């Protein structure tokens, strides 16, 4: 990130816009940066779902603080925190945990900044269902989806993303224009 930030800064832009950065490091390294959070995107997803009893799900420890802040912005929504174990040598995921005793059929919206292969969301969706979740949706700001949609569609009741990475034409994915949020 430091190398890319130096290249961008050398251009001397009046404004550099960043949408839902993965960490606070990116905006800290950029000059003239303006950050747009995932709030307007998630707010639009919630409008589309039109579900008053939905709870937000933080898929891992790294997303928990951000999800709690988002929940406050959205009027105090309930947050369910989750955790996973990743083998740093192999990248393999295991040990998905949901920190809730019983979700009692409550519908869940997993929110995160990026989905590459989707392993985190597959594991979390399964763990949520084992805890009694109703419908499970995914809203990711930046959808790469390098492993396609087949497994994600089987595990989730809906997938939402923006066009920040690429255009997606797939019946199981609702893609929104990033330009409408910045």
JSON list of C-alpha atoms in Angstrom, two decimals:
[
{"chain": "A", "resi": 1, "resn": "UNK", "atom": "CA", "xyz": [0.00, 0.00, 0.00]},
{"chain": "A", "resi": 2, "resn": "UNK", "atom": "CA", "xyz": [2.87, 2.34, 0.79]},
{"chain": "A", "resi": 3, "resn": "UNK", "atom": "CA", "xyz": [4.29, 2.05, -2.75]},
{"chain": "A", "resi": 4, "resn": "UNK", "atom": "CA", "xyz": [0.90, 2.67, -4.39]},
{"chain": "A", "resi": 5, "resn": "UNK", "atom": "CA", "xyz": [0.24, 5.60, -2.04]},
{"chain": "A", "resi": 6, "resn": "UNK", "atom": "CA", "xyz": [3.56, 7.18, -3.01]},
{"chain": "A", "resi": 7, "resn": "UNK", "atom": "CA", "xyz": [2.69, 6.85, -6.70]},
{"chain": "A", "resi": 8, "resn": "UNK", "atom": "CA", "xyz": [-0.76, 8.38, -6.16]},
{"chain": "A", "resi": 9, "resn": "UNK", "atom": "CA", "xyz": [0.64, 11.19, -3.97]},
{"chain": "A", "resi": 10, "resn": "UNK", "atom": "CA", "xyz": [3.28, 12.01, -6.61]},
{"chain": "A", "resi": 11, "resn": "UNK", "atom": "CA", "xyz": [0.45, 12.83, -9.04]},
{"chain": "A", "resi": 12, "resn": "UNK", "atom": "CA", "xyz": [-0.52, 15.84, -6.92]},
{"chain": "A", "resi": 13, "resn": "UNK", "atom": "CA", "xyz": [-4.28, 15.27, -7.02]},
{"chain": "A", "resi": 14, "resn": "UNK", "atom": "CA", "xyz": [-6.55, 17.81, -5.34]},
{"chain": "A", "resi": 15, "resn": "UNK", "atom": "CA", "xyz": [-8.65, 14.98, -3.93]},
{"chain": "A", "resi": 16, "resn": "UNK", "atom": "CA", "xyz": [-8.24, 11.21, -3.65]},
{"chain": "A", "resi": 17, "resn": "UNK", "atom": "CA", "xyz": [-11.43, 9.32, -2.88]},
{"chain": "A", "resi": 18, "resn": "UNK", "atom": "CA", "xyz": [-11.33, 5.92, -1.18]},
{"chain": "A", "resi": 19, "resn": "UNK", "atom": "CA", "xyz": [-14.45, 3.81, -0.71]},
{"chain": "A", "resi": 20, "resn": "UNK", "atom": "CA", "xyz": [-14.53, 1.47, 2.29]},
{"chain": "A", "resi": 21, "resn": "UNK", "atom": "CA", "xyz": [-10.78, 0.84, 2.68]},
{"chain": "A", "resi": 22, "resn": "UNK", "atom": "CA", "xyz": [-9.65, -2.47, 4.13]},
{"chain": "A", "resi": 23, "resn": "UNK", "atom": "CA", "xyz": [-7.69, -0.76, 6.89]},
{"chain": "A", "resi": 24, "resn": "UNK", "atom": "CA", "xyz": [-6.91, 2.67, 8.29]},
{"chain": "A", "resi": 25, "resn": "UNK", "atom": "CA", "xyz": [-3.41, 2.39, 6.80]},
{"chain": "A", "resi": 26, "resn": "UNK", "atom": "CA", "xyz": [-4.52, 3.28, 3.27]},
{"chain": "A", "resi": 27, "resn": "UNK", "atom": "CA", "xyz": [-6.07, 6.69, 4.04]},
{"chain": "A", "resi": 28, "resn": "UNK", "atom": "CA", "xyz": [-3.24, 7.47, 6.47]},
{"chain": "A", "resi": 29, "resn": "UNK", "atom": "CA", "xyz": [-0.71, 7.15, 3.64]},
{"chain": "A", "resi": 30, "resn": "UNK", "atom": "CA", "xyz": [-2.61, 9.20, 1.05]},
{"chain": "A", "resi": 31, "resn": "UNK", "atom": "CA", "xyz": [-2.53, 12.97, 0.66]},
{"chain": "A", "resi": 32, "resn": "UNK", "atom": "CA", "xyz": [-5.81, 14.87, 0.15]},
{"chain": "A", "resi": 33, "resn": "UNK", "atom": "CA", "xyz": [-7.77, 11.72, 0.96]},
{"chain": "A", "resi": 34, "resn": "UNK", "atom": "CA", "xyz": [-11.52, 11.60, 1.37]},
{"chain": "A", "resi": 35, "resn": "UNK", "atom": "CA", "xyz": [-12.92, 8.34, 2.74]},
{"chain": "A", "resi": 36, "resn": "UNK", "atom": "CA", "xyz": [-16.45, 7.15, 2.09]},
{"chain": "A", "resi": 37, "resn": "UNK", "atom": "CA", "xyz": [-17.55, 4.41, 4.46]},
{"chain": "A", "resi": 38, "resn": "UNK", "atom": "CA", "xyz": [-19.81, 1.50, 3.55]},
{"chain": "A", "resi": 39, "resn": "UNK", "atom": "CA", "xyz": [-22.73, 3.20, 5.36]},
{"chain": "A", "resi": 40, "resn": "UNK", "atom": "CA", "xyz": [-24.63, 4.43, 2.26]},
{"chain": "A", "resi": 41, "resn": "UNK", "atom": "CA", "xyz": [-24.14, 1.06, 0.54]},
{"chain": "A", "resi": 42, "resn": "UNK", "atom": "CA", "xyz": [-25.38, -0.98, 3.50]},
{"chain": "A", "resi": 43, "resn": "UNK", "atom": "CA", "xyz": [-28.23, 1.47, 4.05]},
{"chain": "A", "resi": 44, "resn": "UNK", "atom": "CA", "xyz": [-29.36, 0.82, 0.45]},
{"chain": "A", "resi": 45, "resn": "UNK", "atom": "CA", "xyz": [-29.08, -2.95, 0.95]},
{"chain": "A", "resi": 46, "resn": "UNK", "atom": "CA", "xyz": [-31.26, -2.68, 4.05]},
{"chain": "A", "resi": 47, "resn": "UNK", "atom": "CA", "xyz": [-33.85, -0.71, 2.09]},
{"chain": "A", "resi": 48, "resn": "UNK", "atom": "CA", "xyz": [-33.92, -3.43, -0.56]},
{"chain": "A", "resi": 49, "resn": "UNK", "atom": "CA", "xyz": [-34.29, -6.16, 2.06]},
{"chain": "A", "resi": 50, "resn": "UNK", "atom": "CA", "xyz": [-36.98, -4.20, 3.92]},
{"chain": "A", "resi": 51, "resn": "UNK", "atom": "CA", "xyz": [-36.57, -6.39, 7.00]},
{"chain": "A", "resi": 52, "resn": "UNK", "atom": "CA", "xyz": [-37.05, -4.68, 10.36]},
{"chain": "A", "resi": 53, "resn": "UNK", "atom": "CA", "xyz": [-35.69, -7.56, 12.47]},
{"chain": "A", "resi": 54, "resn": "UNK", "atom": "CA", "xyz": [-32.42, -8.03, 10.60]},
{"chain": "A", "resi": 55, "resn": "UNK", "atom": "CA", "xyz": [-29.16, -8.07, 12.54]},
{"chain": "A", "resi": 56, "resn": "UNK", "atom": "CA", "xyz": [-25.70, -7.14, 11.27]},
{"chain": "A", "resi": 57, "resn": "UNK", "atom": "CA", "xyz": [-22.95, -9.75, 11.35]},
{"chain": "A", "resi": 58, "resn": "UNK", "atom": "CA", "xyz": [-19.27, -8.96, 11.77]},
{"chain": "A", "resi": 59, "resn": "UNK", "atom": "CA", "xyz": [-17.59, -11.92, 10.02]},
{"chain": "A", "resi": 60, "resn": "UNK", "atom": "CA", "xyz": [-14.31, -11.74, 11.91]},
{"chain": "A", "resi": 61, "resn": "UNK", "atom": "CA", "xyz": [-12.42, -9.89, 14.63]},
{"chain": "A", "resi": 62, "resn": "UNK", "atom": "CA", "xyz": [-11.10, -7.36, 12.12]},
{"chain": "A", "resi": 63, "resn": "UNK", "atom": "CA", "xyz": [-14.60, -6.29, 11.10]},
{"chain": "A", "resi": 64, "resn": "UNK", "atom": "CA", "xyz": [-16.17, -6.12, 14.57]},
{"chain": "A", "resi": 65, "resn": "UNK", "atom": "CA", "xyz": [-15.34, -2.52, 15.48]},
{"chain": "A", "resi": 66, "resn": "UNK", "atom": "CA", "xyz": [-16.37, -1.30, 12.02]},
{"chain": "A", "resi": 67, "resn": "UNK", "atom": "CA", "xyz": [-19.65, -3.24, 12.16]},
{"chain": "A", "resi": 68, "resn": "UNK", "atom": "CA", "xyz": [-20.53, -1.83, 15.59]},
{"chain": "A", "resi": 69, "resn": "UNK", "atom": "CA", "xyz": [-19.92, 1.70, 14.27]},
{"chain": "A", "resi": 70, "resn": "UNK", "atom": "CA", "xyz": [-22.09, 0.94, 11.24]},
{"chain": "A", "resi": 71, "resn": "UNK", "atom": "CA", "xyz": [-24.85, -0.42, 13.51]},
{"chain": "A", "resi": 72, "resn": "UNK", "atom": "CA", "xyz": [-24.84, 2.84, 15.49]},
{"chain": "A", "resi": 73, "resn": "UNK", "atom": "CA", "xyz": [-25.09, 4.89, 12.29]},
{"chain": "A", "resi": 74, "resn": "UNK", "atom": "CA", "xyz": [-28.05, 2.73, 11.25]},
{"chain": "A", "resi": 75, "resn": "UNK", "atom": "CA", "xyz": [-29.94, 3.49, 14.44]},
{"chain": "A", "resi": 76, "resn": "UNK", "atom": "CA", "xyz": [-28.62, 0.90, 16.87]},
{"chain": "A", "resi": 77, "resn": "UNK", "atom": "CA", "xyz": [-29.03, -2.37, 15.01]},
{"chain": "A", "resi": 78, "resn": "UNK", "atom": "CA", "xyz": [-28.09, -5.59, 16.78]},
{"chain": "A", "resi": 79, "resn": "UNK", "atom": "CA", "xyz": [-24.61, -6.91, 15.96]},
{"chain": "A", "resi": 80, "resn": "UNK", "atom": "CA", "xyz": [-23.56, -10.54, 16.02]},
{"chain": "A", "resi": 81, "resn": "UNK", "atom": "CA", "xyz": [-19.79, -10.94, 16.23]},
{"chain": "A", "resi": 82, "resn": "UNK", "atom": "CA", "xyz": [-18.06, -13.91, 14.61]},
{"chain": "A", "resi": 83, "resn": "UNK", "atom": "CA", "xyz": [-14.53, -15.23, 14.45]},
{"chain": "A", "resi": 84, "resn": "UNK", "atom": "CA", "xyz": [-12.47, -17.54, 12.28]},
{"chain": "A", "resi": 85, "resn": "UNK", "atom": "CA", "xyz": [-9.08, -19.18, 12.42]},
{"chain": "A", "resi": 86, "resn": "UNK", "atom": "CA", "xyz": [-6.74, -18.79, 9.44]},
{"chain": "A", "resi": 87, "resn": "UNK", "atom": "CA", "xyz": [-3.55, -20.81, 9.13]},
{"chain": "A", "resi": 88, "resn": "UNK", "atom": "CA", "xyz": [-1.01, -18.11, 8.23]},
{"chain": "A", "resi": 89, "resn": "UNK", "atom": "CA", "xyz": [1.17, -20.56, 6.30]},
{"chain": "A", "resi": 90, "resn": "UNK", "atom": "CA", "xyz": [-1.52, -22.16, 4.14]},
{"chain": "A", "resi": 91, "resn": "UNK", "atom": "CA", "xyz": [-4.33, -19.60, 4.26]},
{"chain": "A", "resi": 92, "resn": "UNK", "atom": "CA", "xyz": [-6.76, -22.40, 5.20]},
{"chain": "A", "resi": 93, "resn": "UNK", "atom": "CA", "xyz": [-9.80, -21.30, 7.22]},
{"chain": "A", "resi": 94, "resn": "UNK", "atom": "CA", "xyz": [-11.31, -23.23, 10.11]},
{"chain": "A", "resi": 95, "resn": "UNK", "atom": "CA", "xyz": [-12.88, -22.76, 13.51]},
{"chain": "A", "resi": 96, "resn": "UNK", "atom": "CA", "xyz": [-15.79, -20.48, 12.63]},
{"chain": "A", "resi": 97, "resn": "UNK", "atom": "CA", "xyz": [-17.50, -19.15, 15.76]},
{"chain": "A", "resi": 98, "resn": "UNK", "atom": "CA", "xyz": [-20.67, -17.14, 16.27]},
{"chain": "A", "resi": 99, "resn": "UNK", "atom": "CA", "xyz": [-20.88, -15.28, 19.56]},
{"chain": "A", "resi": 100, "resn": "UNK", "atom": "CA", "xyz": [-24.60, -15.75, 20.13]},
{"chain": "A", "resi": 101, "resn": "UNK", "atom": "CA", "xyz": [-26.33, -18.63, 21.89]},
{"chain": "A", "resi": 102, "resn": "UNK", "atom": "CA", "xyz": [-29.44, -18.83, 19.72]},
{"chain": "A", "resi": 103, "resn": "UNK", "atom": "CA", "xyz": [-30.41, -16.53, 16.85]},
{"chain": "A", "resi": 104, "resn": "UNK", "atom": "CA", "xyz": [-34.03, -17.79, 17.05]},
{"chain": "A", "resi": 105, "resn": "UNK", "atom": "CA", "xyz": [-34.70, -17.54, 13.32]},
{"chain": "A", "resi": 106, "resn": "UNK", "atom": "CA", "xyz": [-33.42, -13.97, 13.05]},
{"chain": "A", "resi": 107, "resn": "UNK", "atom": "CA", "xyz": [-32.30, -12.93, 9.57]},
{"chain": "A", "resi": 108, "resn": "UNK", "atom": "CA", "xyz": [-28.66, -11.85, 9.29]},
{"chain": "A", "resi": 109, "resn": "UNK", "atom": "CA", "xyz": [-26.72, -9.48, 7.03]},
{"chain": "A", "resi": 110, "resn": "UNK", "atom": "CA", "xyz": [-22.99, -10.18, 6.92]},
{"chain": "A", "resi": 111, "resn": "UNK", "atom": "CA", "xyz": [-21.17, -6.94, 6.05]},
{"chain": "A", "resi": 112, "resn": "UNK", "atom": "CA", "xyz": [-17.54, -6.65, 5.01]},
{"chain": "A", "resi": 113, "resn": "UNK", "atom": "CA", "xyz": [-15.28, -4.67, 2.74]},
{"chain": "A", "resi": 114, "resn": "UNK", "atom": "CA", "xyz": [-14.14, -7.38, 0.33]},
{"chain": "A", "resi": 115, "resn": "UNK", "atom": "CA", "xyz": [-14.97, -10.86, -0.90]},
{"chain": "A", "resi": 116, "resn": "UNK", "atom": "CA", "xyz": [-12.27, -12.67, -2.85]},
{"chain": "A", "resi": 117, "resn": "UNK", "atom": "CA", "xyz": [-12.87, -16.42, -2.78]},
{"chain": "A", "resi": 118, "resn": "UNK", "atom": "CA", "xyz": [-15.68, -16.30, -0.23]},
{"chain": "A", "resi": 119, "resn": "UNK", "atom": "CA", "xyz": [-14.38, -18.91, 2.24]},
{"chain": "A", "resi": 120, "resn": "UNK", "atom": "CA", "xyz": [-14.95, -16.68, 5.24]},
{"chain": "A", "resi": 121, "resn": "UNK", "atom": "CA", "xyz": [-18.57, -16.07, 4.28]},
{"chain": "A", "resi": 122, "resn": "UNK", "atom": "CA", "xyz": [-19.28, -19.73, 3.53]},
{"chain": "A", "resi": 123, "resn": "UNK", "atom": "CA", "xyz": [-17.97, -20.73, 6.96]},
{"chain": "A", "resi": 124, "resn": "UNK", "atom": "CA", "xyz": [-19.77, -17.91, 8.78]},
{"chain": "A", "resi": 125, "resn": "UNK", "atom": "CA", "xyz": [-23.08, -18.63, 6.99]},
{"chain": "A", "resi": 126, "resn": "UNK", "atom": "CA", "xyz": [-22.88, -22.27, 8.05]},
{"chain": "A", "resi": 127, "resn": "UNK", "atom": "CA", "xyz": [-22.02, -21.30, 11.64]},
{"chain": "A", "resi": 128, "resn": "UNK", "atom": "CA", "xyz": [-24.91, -18.79, 11.73]},
{"chain": "A", "resi": 129, "resn": "UNK", "atom": "CA", "xyz": [-27.38, -21.43, 10.56]},
{"chain": "A", "resi": 130, "resn": "UNK", "atom": "CA", "xyz": [-26.13, -23.83, 13.24]},
{"chain": "A", "resi": 131, "resn": "UNK", "atom": "CA", "xyz": [-26.99, -21.09, 15.76]},
{"chain": "A", "resi": 132, "resn": "UNK", "atom": "CA", "xyz": [-30.53, -20.84, 14.42]},
{"chain": "A", "resi": 133, "resn": "UNK", "atom": "CA", "xyz": [-30.27, -17.98, 11.90]},
{"chain": "A", "resi": 134, "resn": "UNK", "atom": "CA", "xyz": [-33.10, -17.45, 9.45]},
{"chain": "A", "resi": 135, "resn": "UNK", "atom": "CA", "xyz": [-32.06, -15.97, 6.13]},
{"chain": "A", "resi": 136, "resn": "UNK", "atom": "CA", "xyz": [-28.40, -15.04, 5.68]},
{"chain": "A", "resi": 137, "resn": "UNK", "atom": "CA", "xyz": [-27.38, -12.26, 3.29]},
{"chain": "A", "resi": 138, "resn": "UNK", "atom": "CA", "xyz": [-23.98, -10.88, 2.30]},
{"chain": "A", "resi": 139, "resn": "UNK", "atom": "CA", "xyz": [-23.12, -7.24, 1.53]},
{"chain": "A", "resi": 140, "resn": "UNK", "atom": "CA", "xyz": [-19.52, -6.62, 0.43]},
{"chain": "A", "resi": 141, "resn": "UNK", "atom": "CA", "xyz": [-18.27, -3.29, -0.84]},
{"chain": "A", "resi": 142, "resn": "UNK", "atom": "CA", "xyz": [-15.71, -4.81, -3.21]},
{"chain": "A", "resi": 143, "resn": "UNK", "atom": "CA", "xyz": [-16.71, -8.08, -4.87]},
{"chain": "A", "resi": 144, "resn": "UNK", "atom": "CA", "xyz": [-13.92, -10.02, -6.55]},
{"chain": "A", "resi": 145, "resn": "UNK", "atom": "CA", "xyz": [-15.59, -13.43, -6.29]},
{"chain": "A", "resi": 146, "resn": "UNK", "atom": "CA", "xyz": [-12.57, -15.27, -7.70]},
{"chain": "A", "resi": 147, "resn": "UNK", "atom": "CA", "xyz": [-14.16, -18.67, -7.06]},
{"chain": "A", "resi": 148, "resn": "UNK", "atom": "CA", "xyz": [-17.46, -17.80, -8.71]},
{"chain": "A", "resi": 149, "resn": "UNK", "atom": "CA", "xyz": [-20.91, -17.80, -7.16]},
{"chain": "A", "resi": 150, "resn": "UNK", "atom": "CA", "xyz": [-22.07, -21.42, -7.05]},
{"chain": "A", "resi": 151, "resn": "UNK", "atom": "CA", "xyz": [-21.06, -22.17, -3.44]},
{"chain": "A", "resi": 152, "resn": "UNK", "atom": "CA", "xyz": [-21.95, -18.70, -2.20]},
{"chain": "A", "resi": 153, "resn": "UNK", "atom": "CA", "xyz": [-25.43, -18.90, -3.75]},
{"chain": "A", "resi": 154, "resn": "UNK", "atom": "CA", "xyz": [-26.02, -22.25, -2.09]},
{"chain": "A", "resi": 155, "resn": "UNK", "atom": "CA", "xyz": [-25.03, -20.88, 1.33]},
{"chain": "A", "resi": 156, "resn": "UNK", "atom": "CA", "xyz": [-26.59, -17.39, 1.16]},
{"chain": "A", "resi": 157, "resn": "UNK", "atom": "CA", "xyz": [-30.06, -16.01, 0.54]},
{"chain": "A", "resi": 158, "resn": "UNK", "atom": "CA", "xyz": [-28.76, -12.95, -1.27]},
{"chain": "A", "resi": 159, "resn": "UNK", "atom": "CA", "xyz": [-25.50, -11.29, -2.31]},
{"chain": "A", "resi": 160, "resn": "UNK", "atom": "CA", "xyz": [-25.01, -7.52, -2.66]},
{"chain": "A", "resi": 161, "resn": "UNK", "atom": "CA", "xyz": [-21.94, -5.66, -3.91]},
{"chain": "A", "resi": 162, "resn": "UNK", "atom": "CA", "xyz": [-20.84, -2.58, -5.84]},
{"chain": "A", "resi": 163, "resn": "UNK", "atom": "CA", "xyz": [-19.15, -2.27, -9.21]},
{"chain": "A", "resi": 164, "resn": "UNK", "atom": "CA", "xyz": [-15.90, -1.07, -7.60]},
{"chain": "A", "resi": 165, "resn": "UNK", "atom": "CA", "xyz": [-13.93, -4.06, -8.88]},
{"chain": "A", "resi": 166, "resn": "UNK", "atom": "CA", "xyz": [-15.78, -5.30, -11.97]},
{"chain": "A", "resi": 167, "resn": "UNK", "atom": "CA", "xyz": [-19.19, -5.52, -13.56]},
{"chain": "A", "resi": 168, "resn": "UNK", "atom": "CA", "xyz": [-21.12, -8.58, -12.50]},
{"chain": "A", "resi": 169, "resn": "UNK", "atom": "CA", "xyz": [-24.05, -9.95, -14.42]},
{"chain": "A", "resi": 170, "resn": "UNK", "atom": "CA", "xyz": [-25.37, -12.82, -12.37]},
{"chain": "A", "resi": 171, "resn": "UNK", "atom": "CA", "xyz": [-28.94, -13.55, -11.27]},
{"chain": "A", "resi": 172, "resn": "UNK", "atom": "CA", "xyz": [-27.92, -14.24, -7.66]},
{"chain": "A", "resi": 173, "resn": "UNK", "atom": "CA", "xyz": [-26.02, -10.98, -7.21]},
{"chain": "A", "resi": 174, "resn": "UNK", "atom": "CA", "xyz": [-27.46, -7.48, -6.84]},
{"chain": "A", "resi": 175, "resn": "UNK", "atom": "CA", "xyz": [-24.75, -5.05, -7.93]},
{"chain": "A", "resi": 176, "resn": "UNK", "atom": "CA", "xyz": [-25.01, -1.33, -7.28]},
{"chain": "A", "resi": 177, "resn": "UNK", "atom": "CA", "xyz": [-23.15, 1.57, -8.89]},
{"chain": "A", "resi": 178, "resn": "UNK", "atom": "CA", "xyz": [-20.36, 2.83, -6.67]},
{"chain": "A", "resi": 179, "resn": "UNK", "atom": "CA", "xyz": [-20.87, 6.31, -8.14]},
{"chain": "A", "resi": 180, "resn": "UNK", "atom": "CA", "xyz": [-24.20, 6.53, -6.31]},
{"chain": "A", "resi": 181, "resn": "UNK", "atom": "CA", "xyz": [-22.46, 6.28, -2.93]},
{"chain": "A", "resi": 182, "resn": "UNK", "atom": "CA", "xyz": [-19.60, 8.78, -3.36]}
]
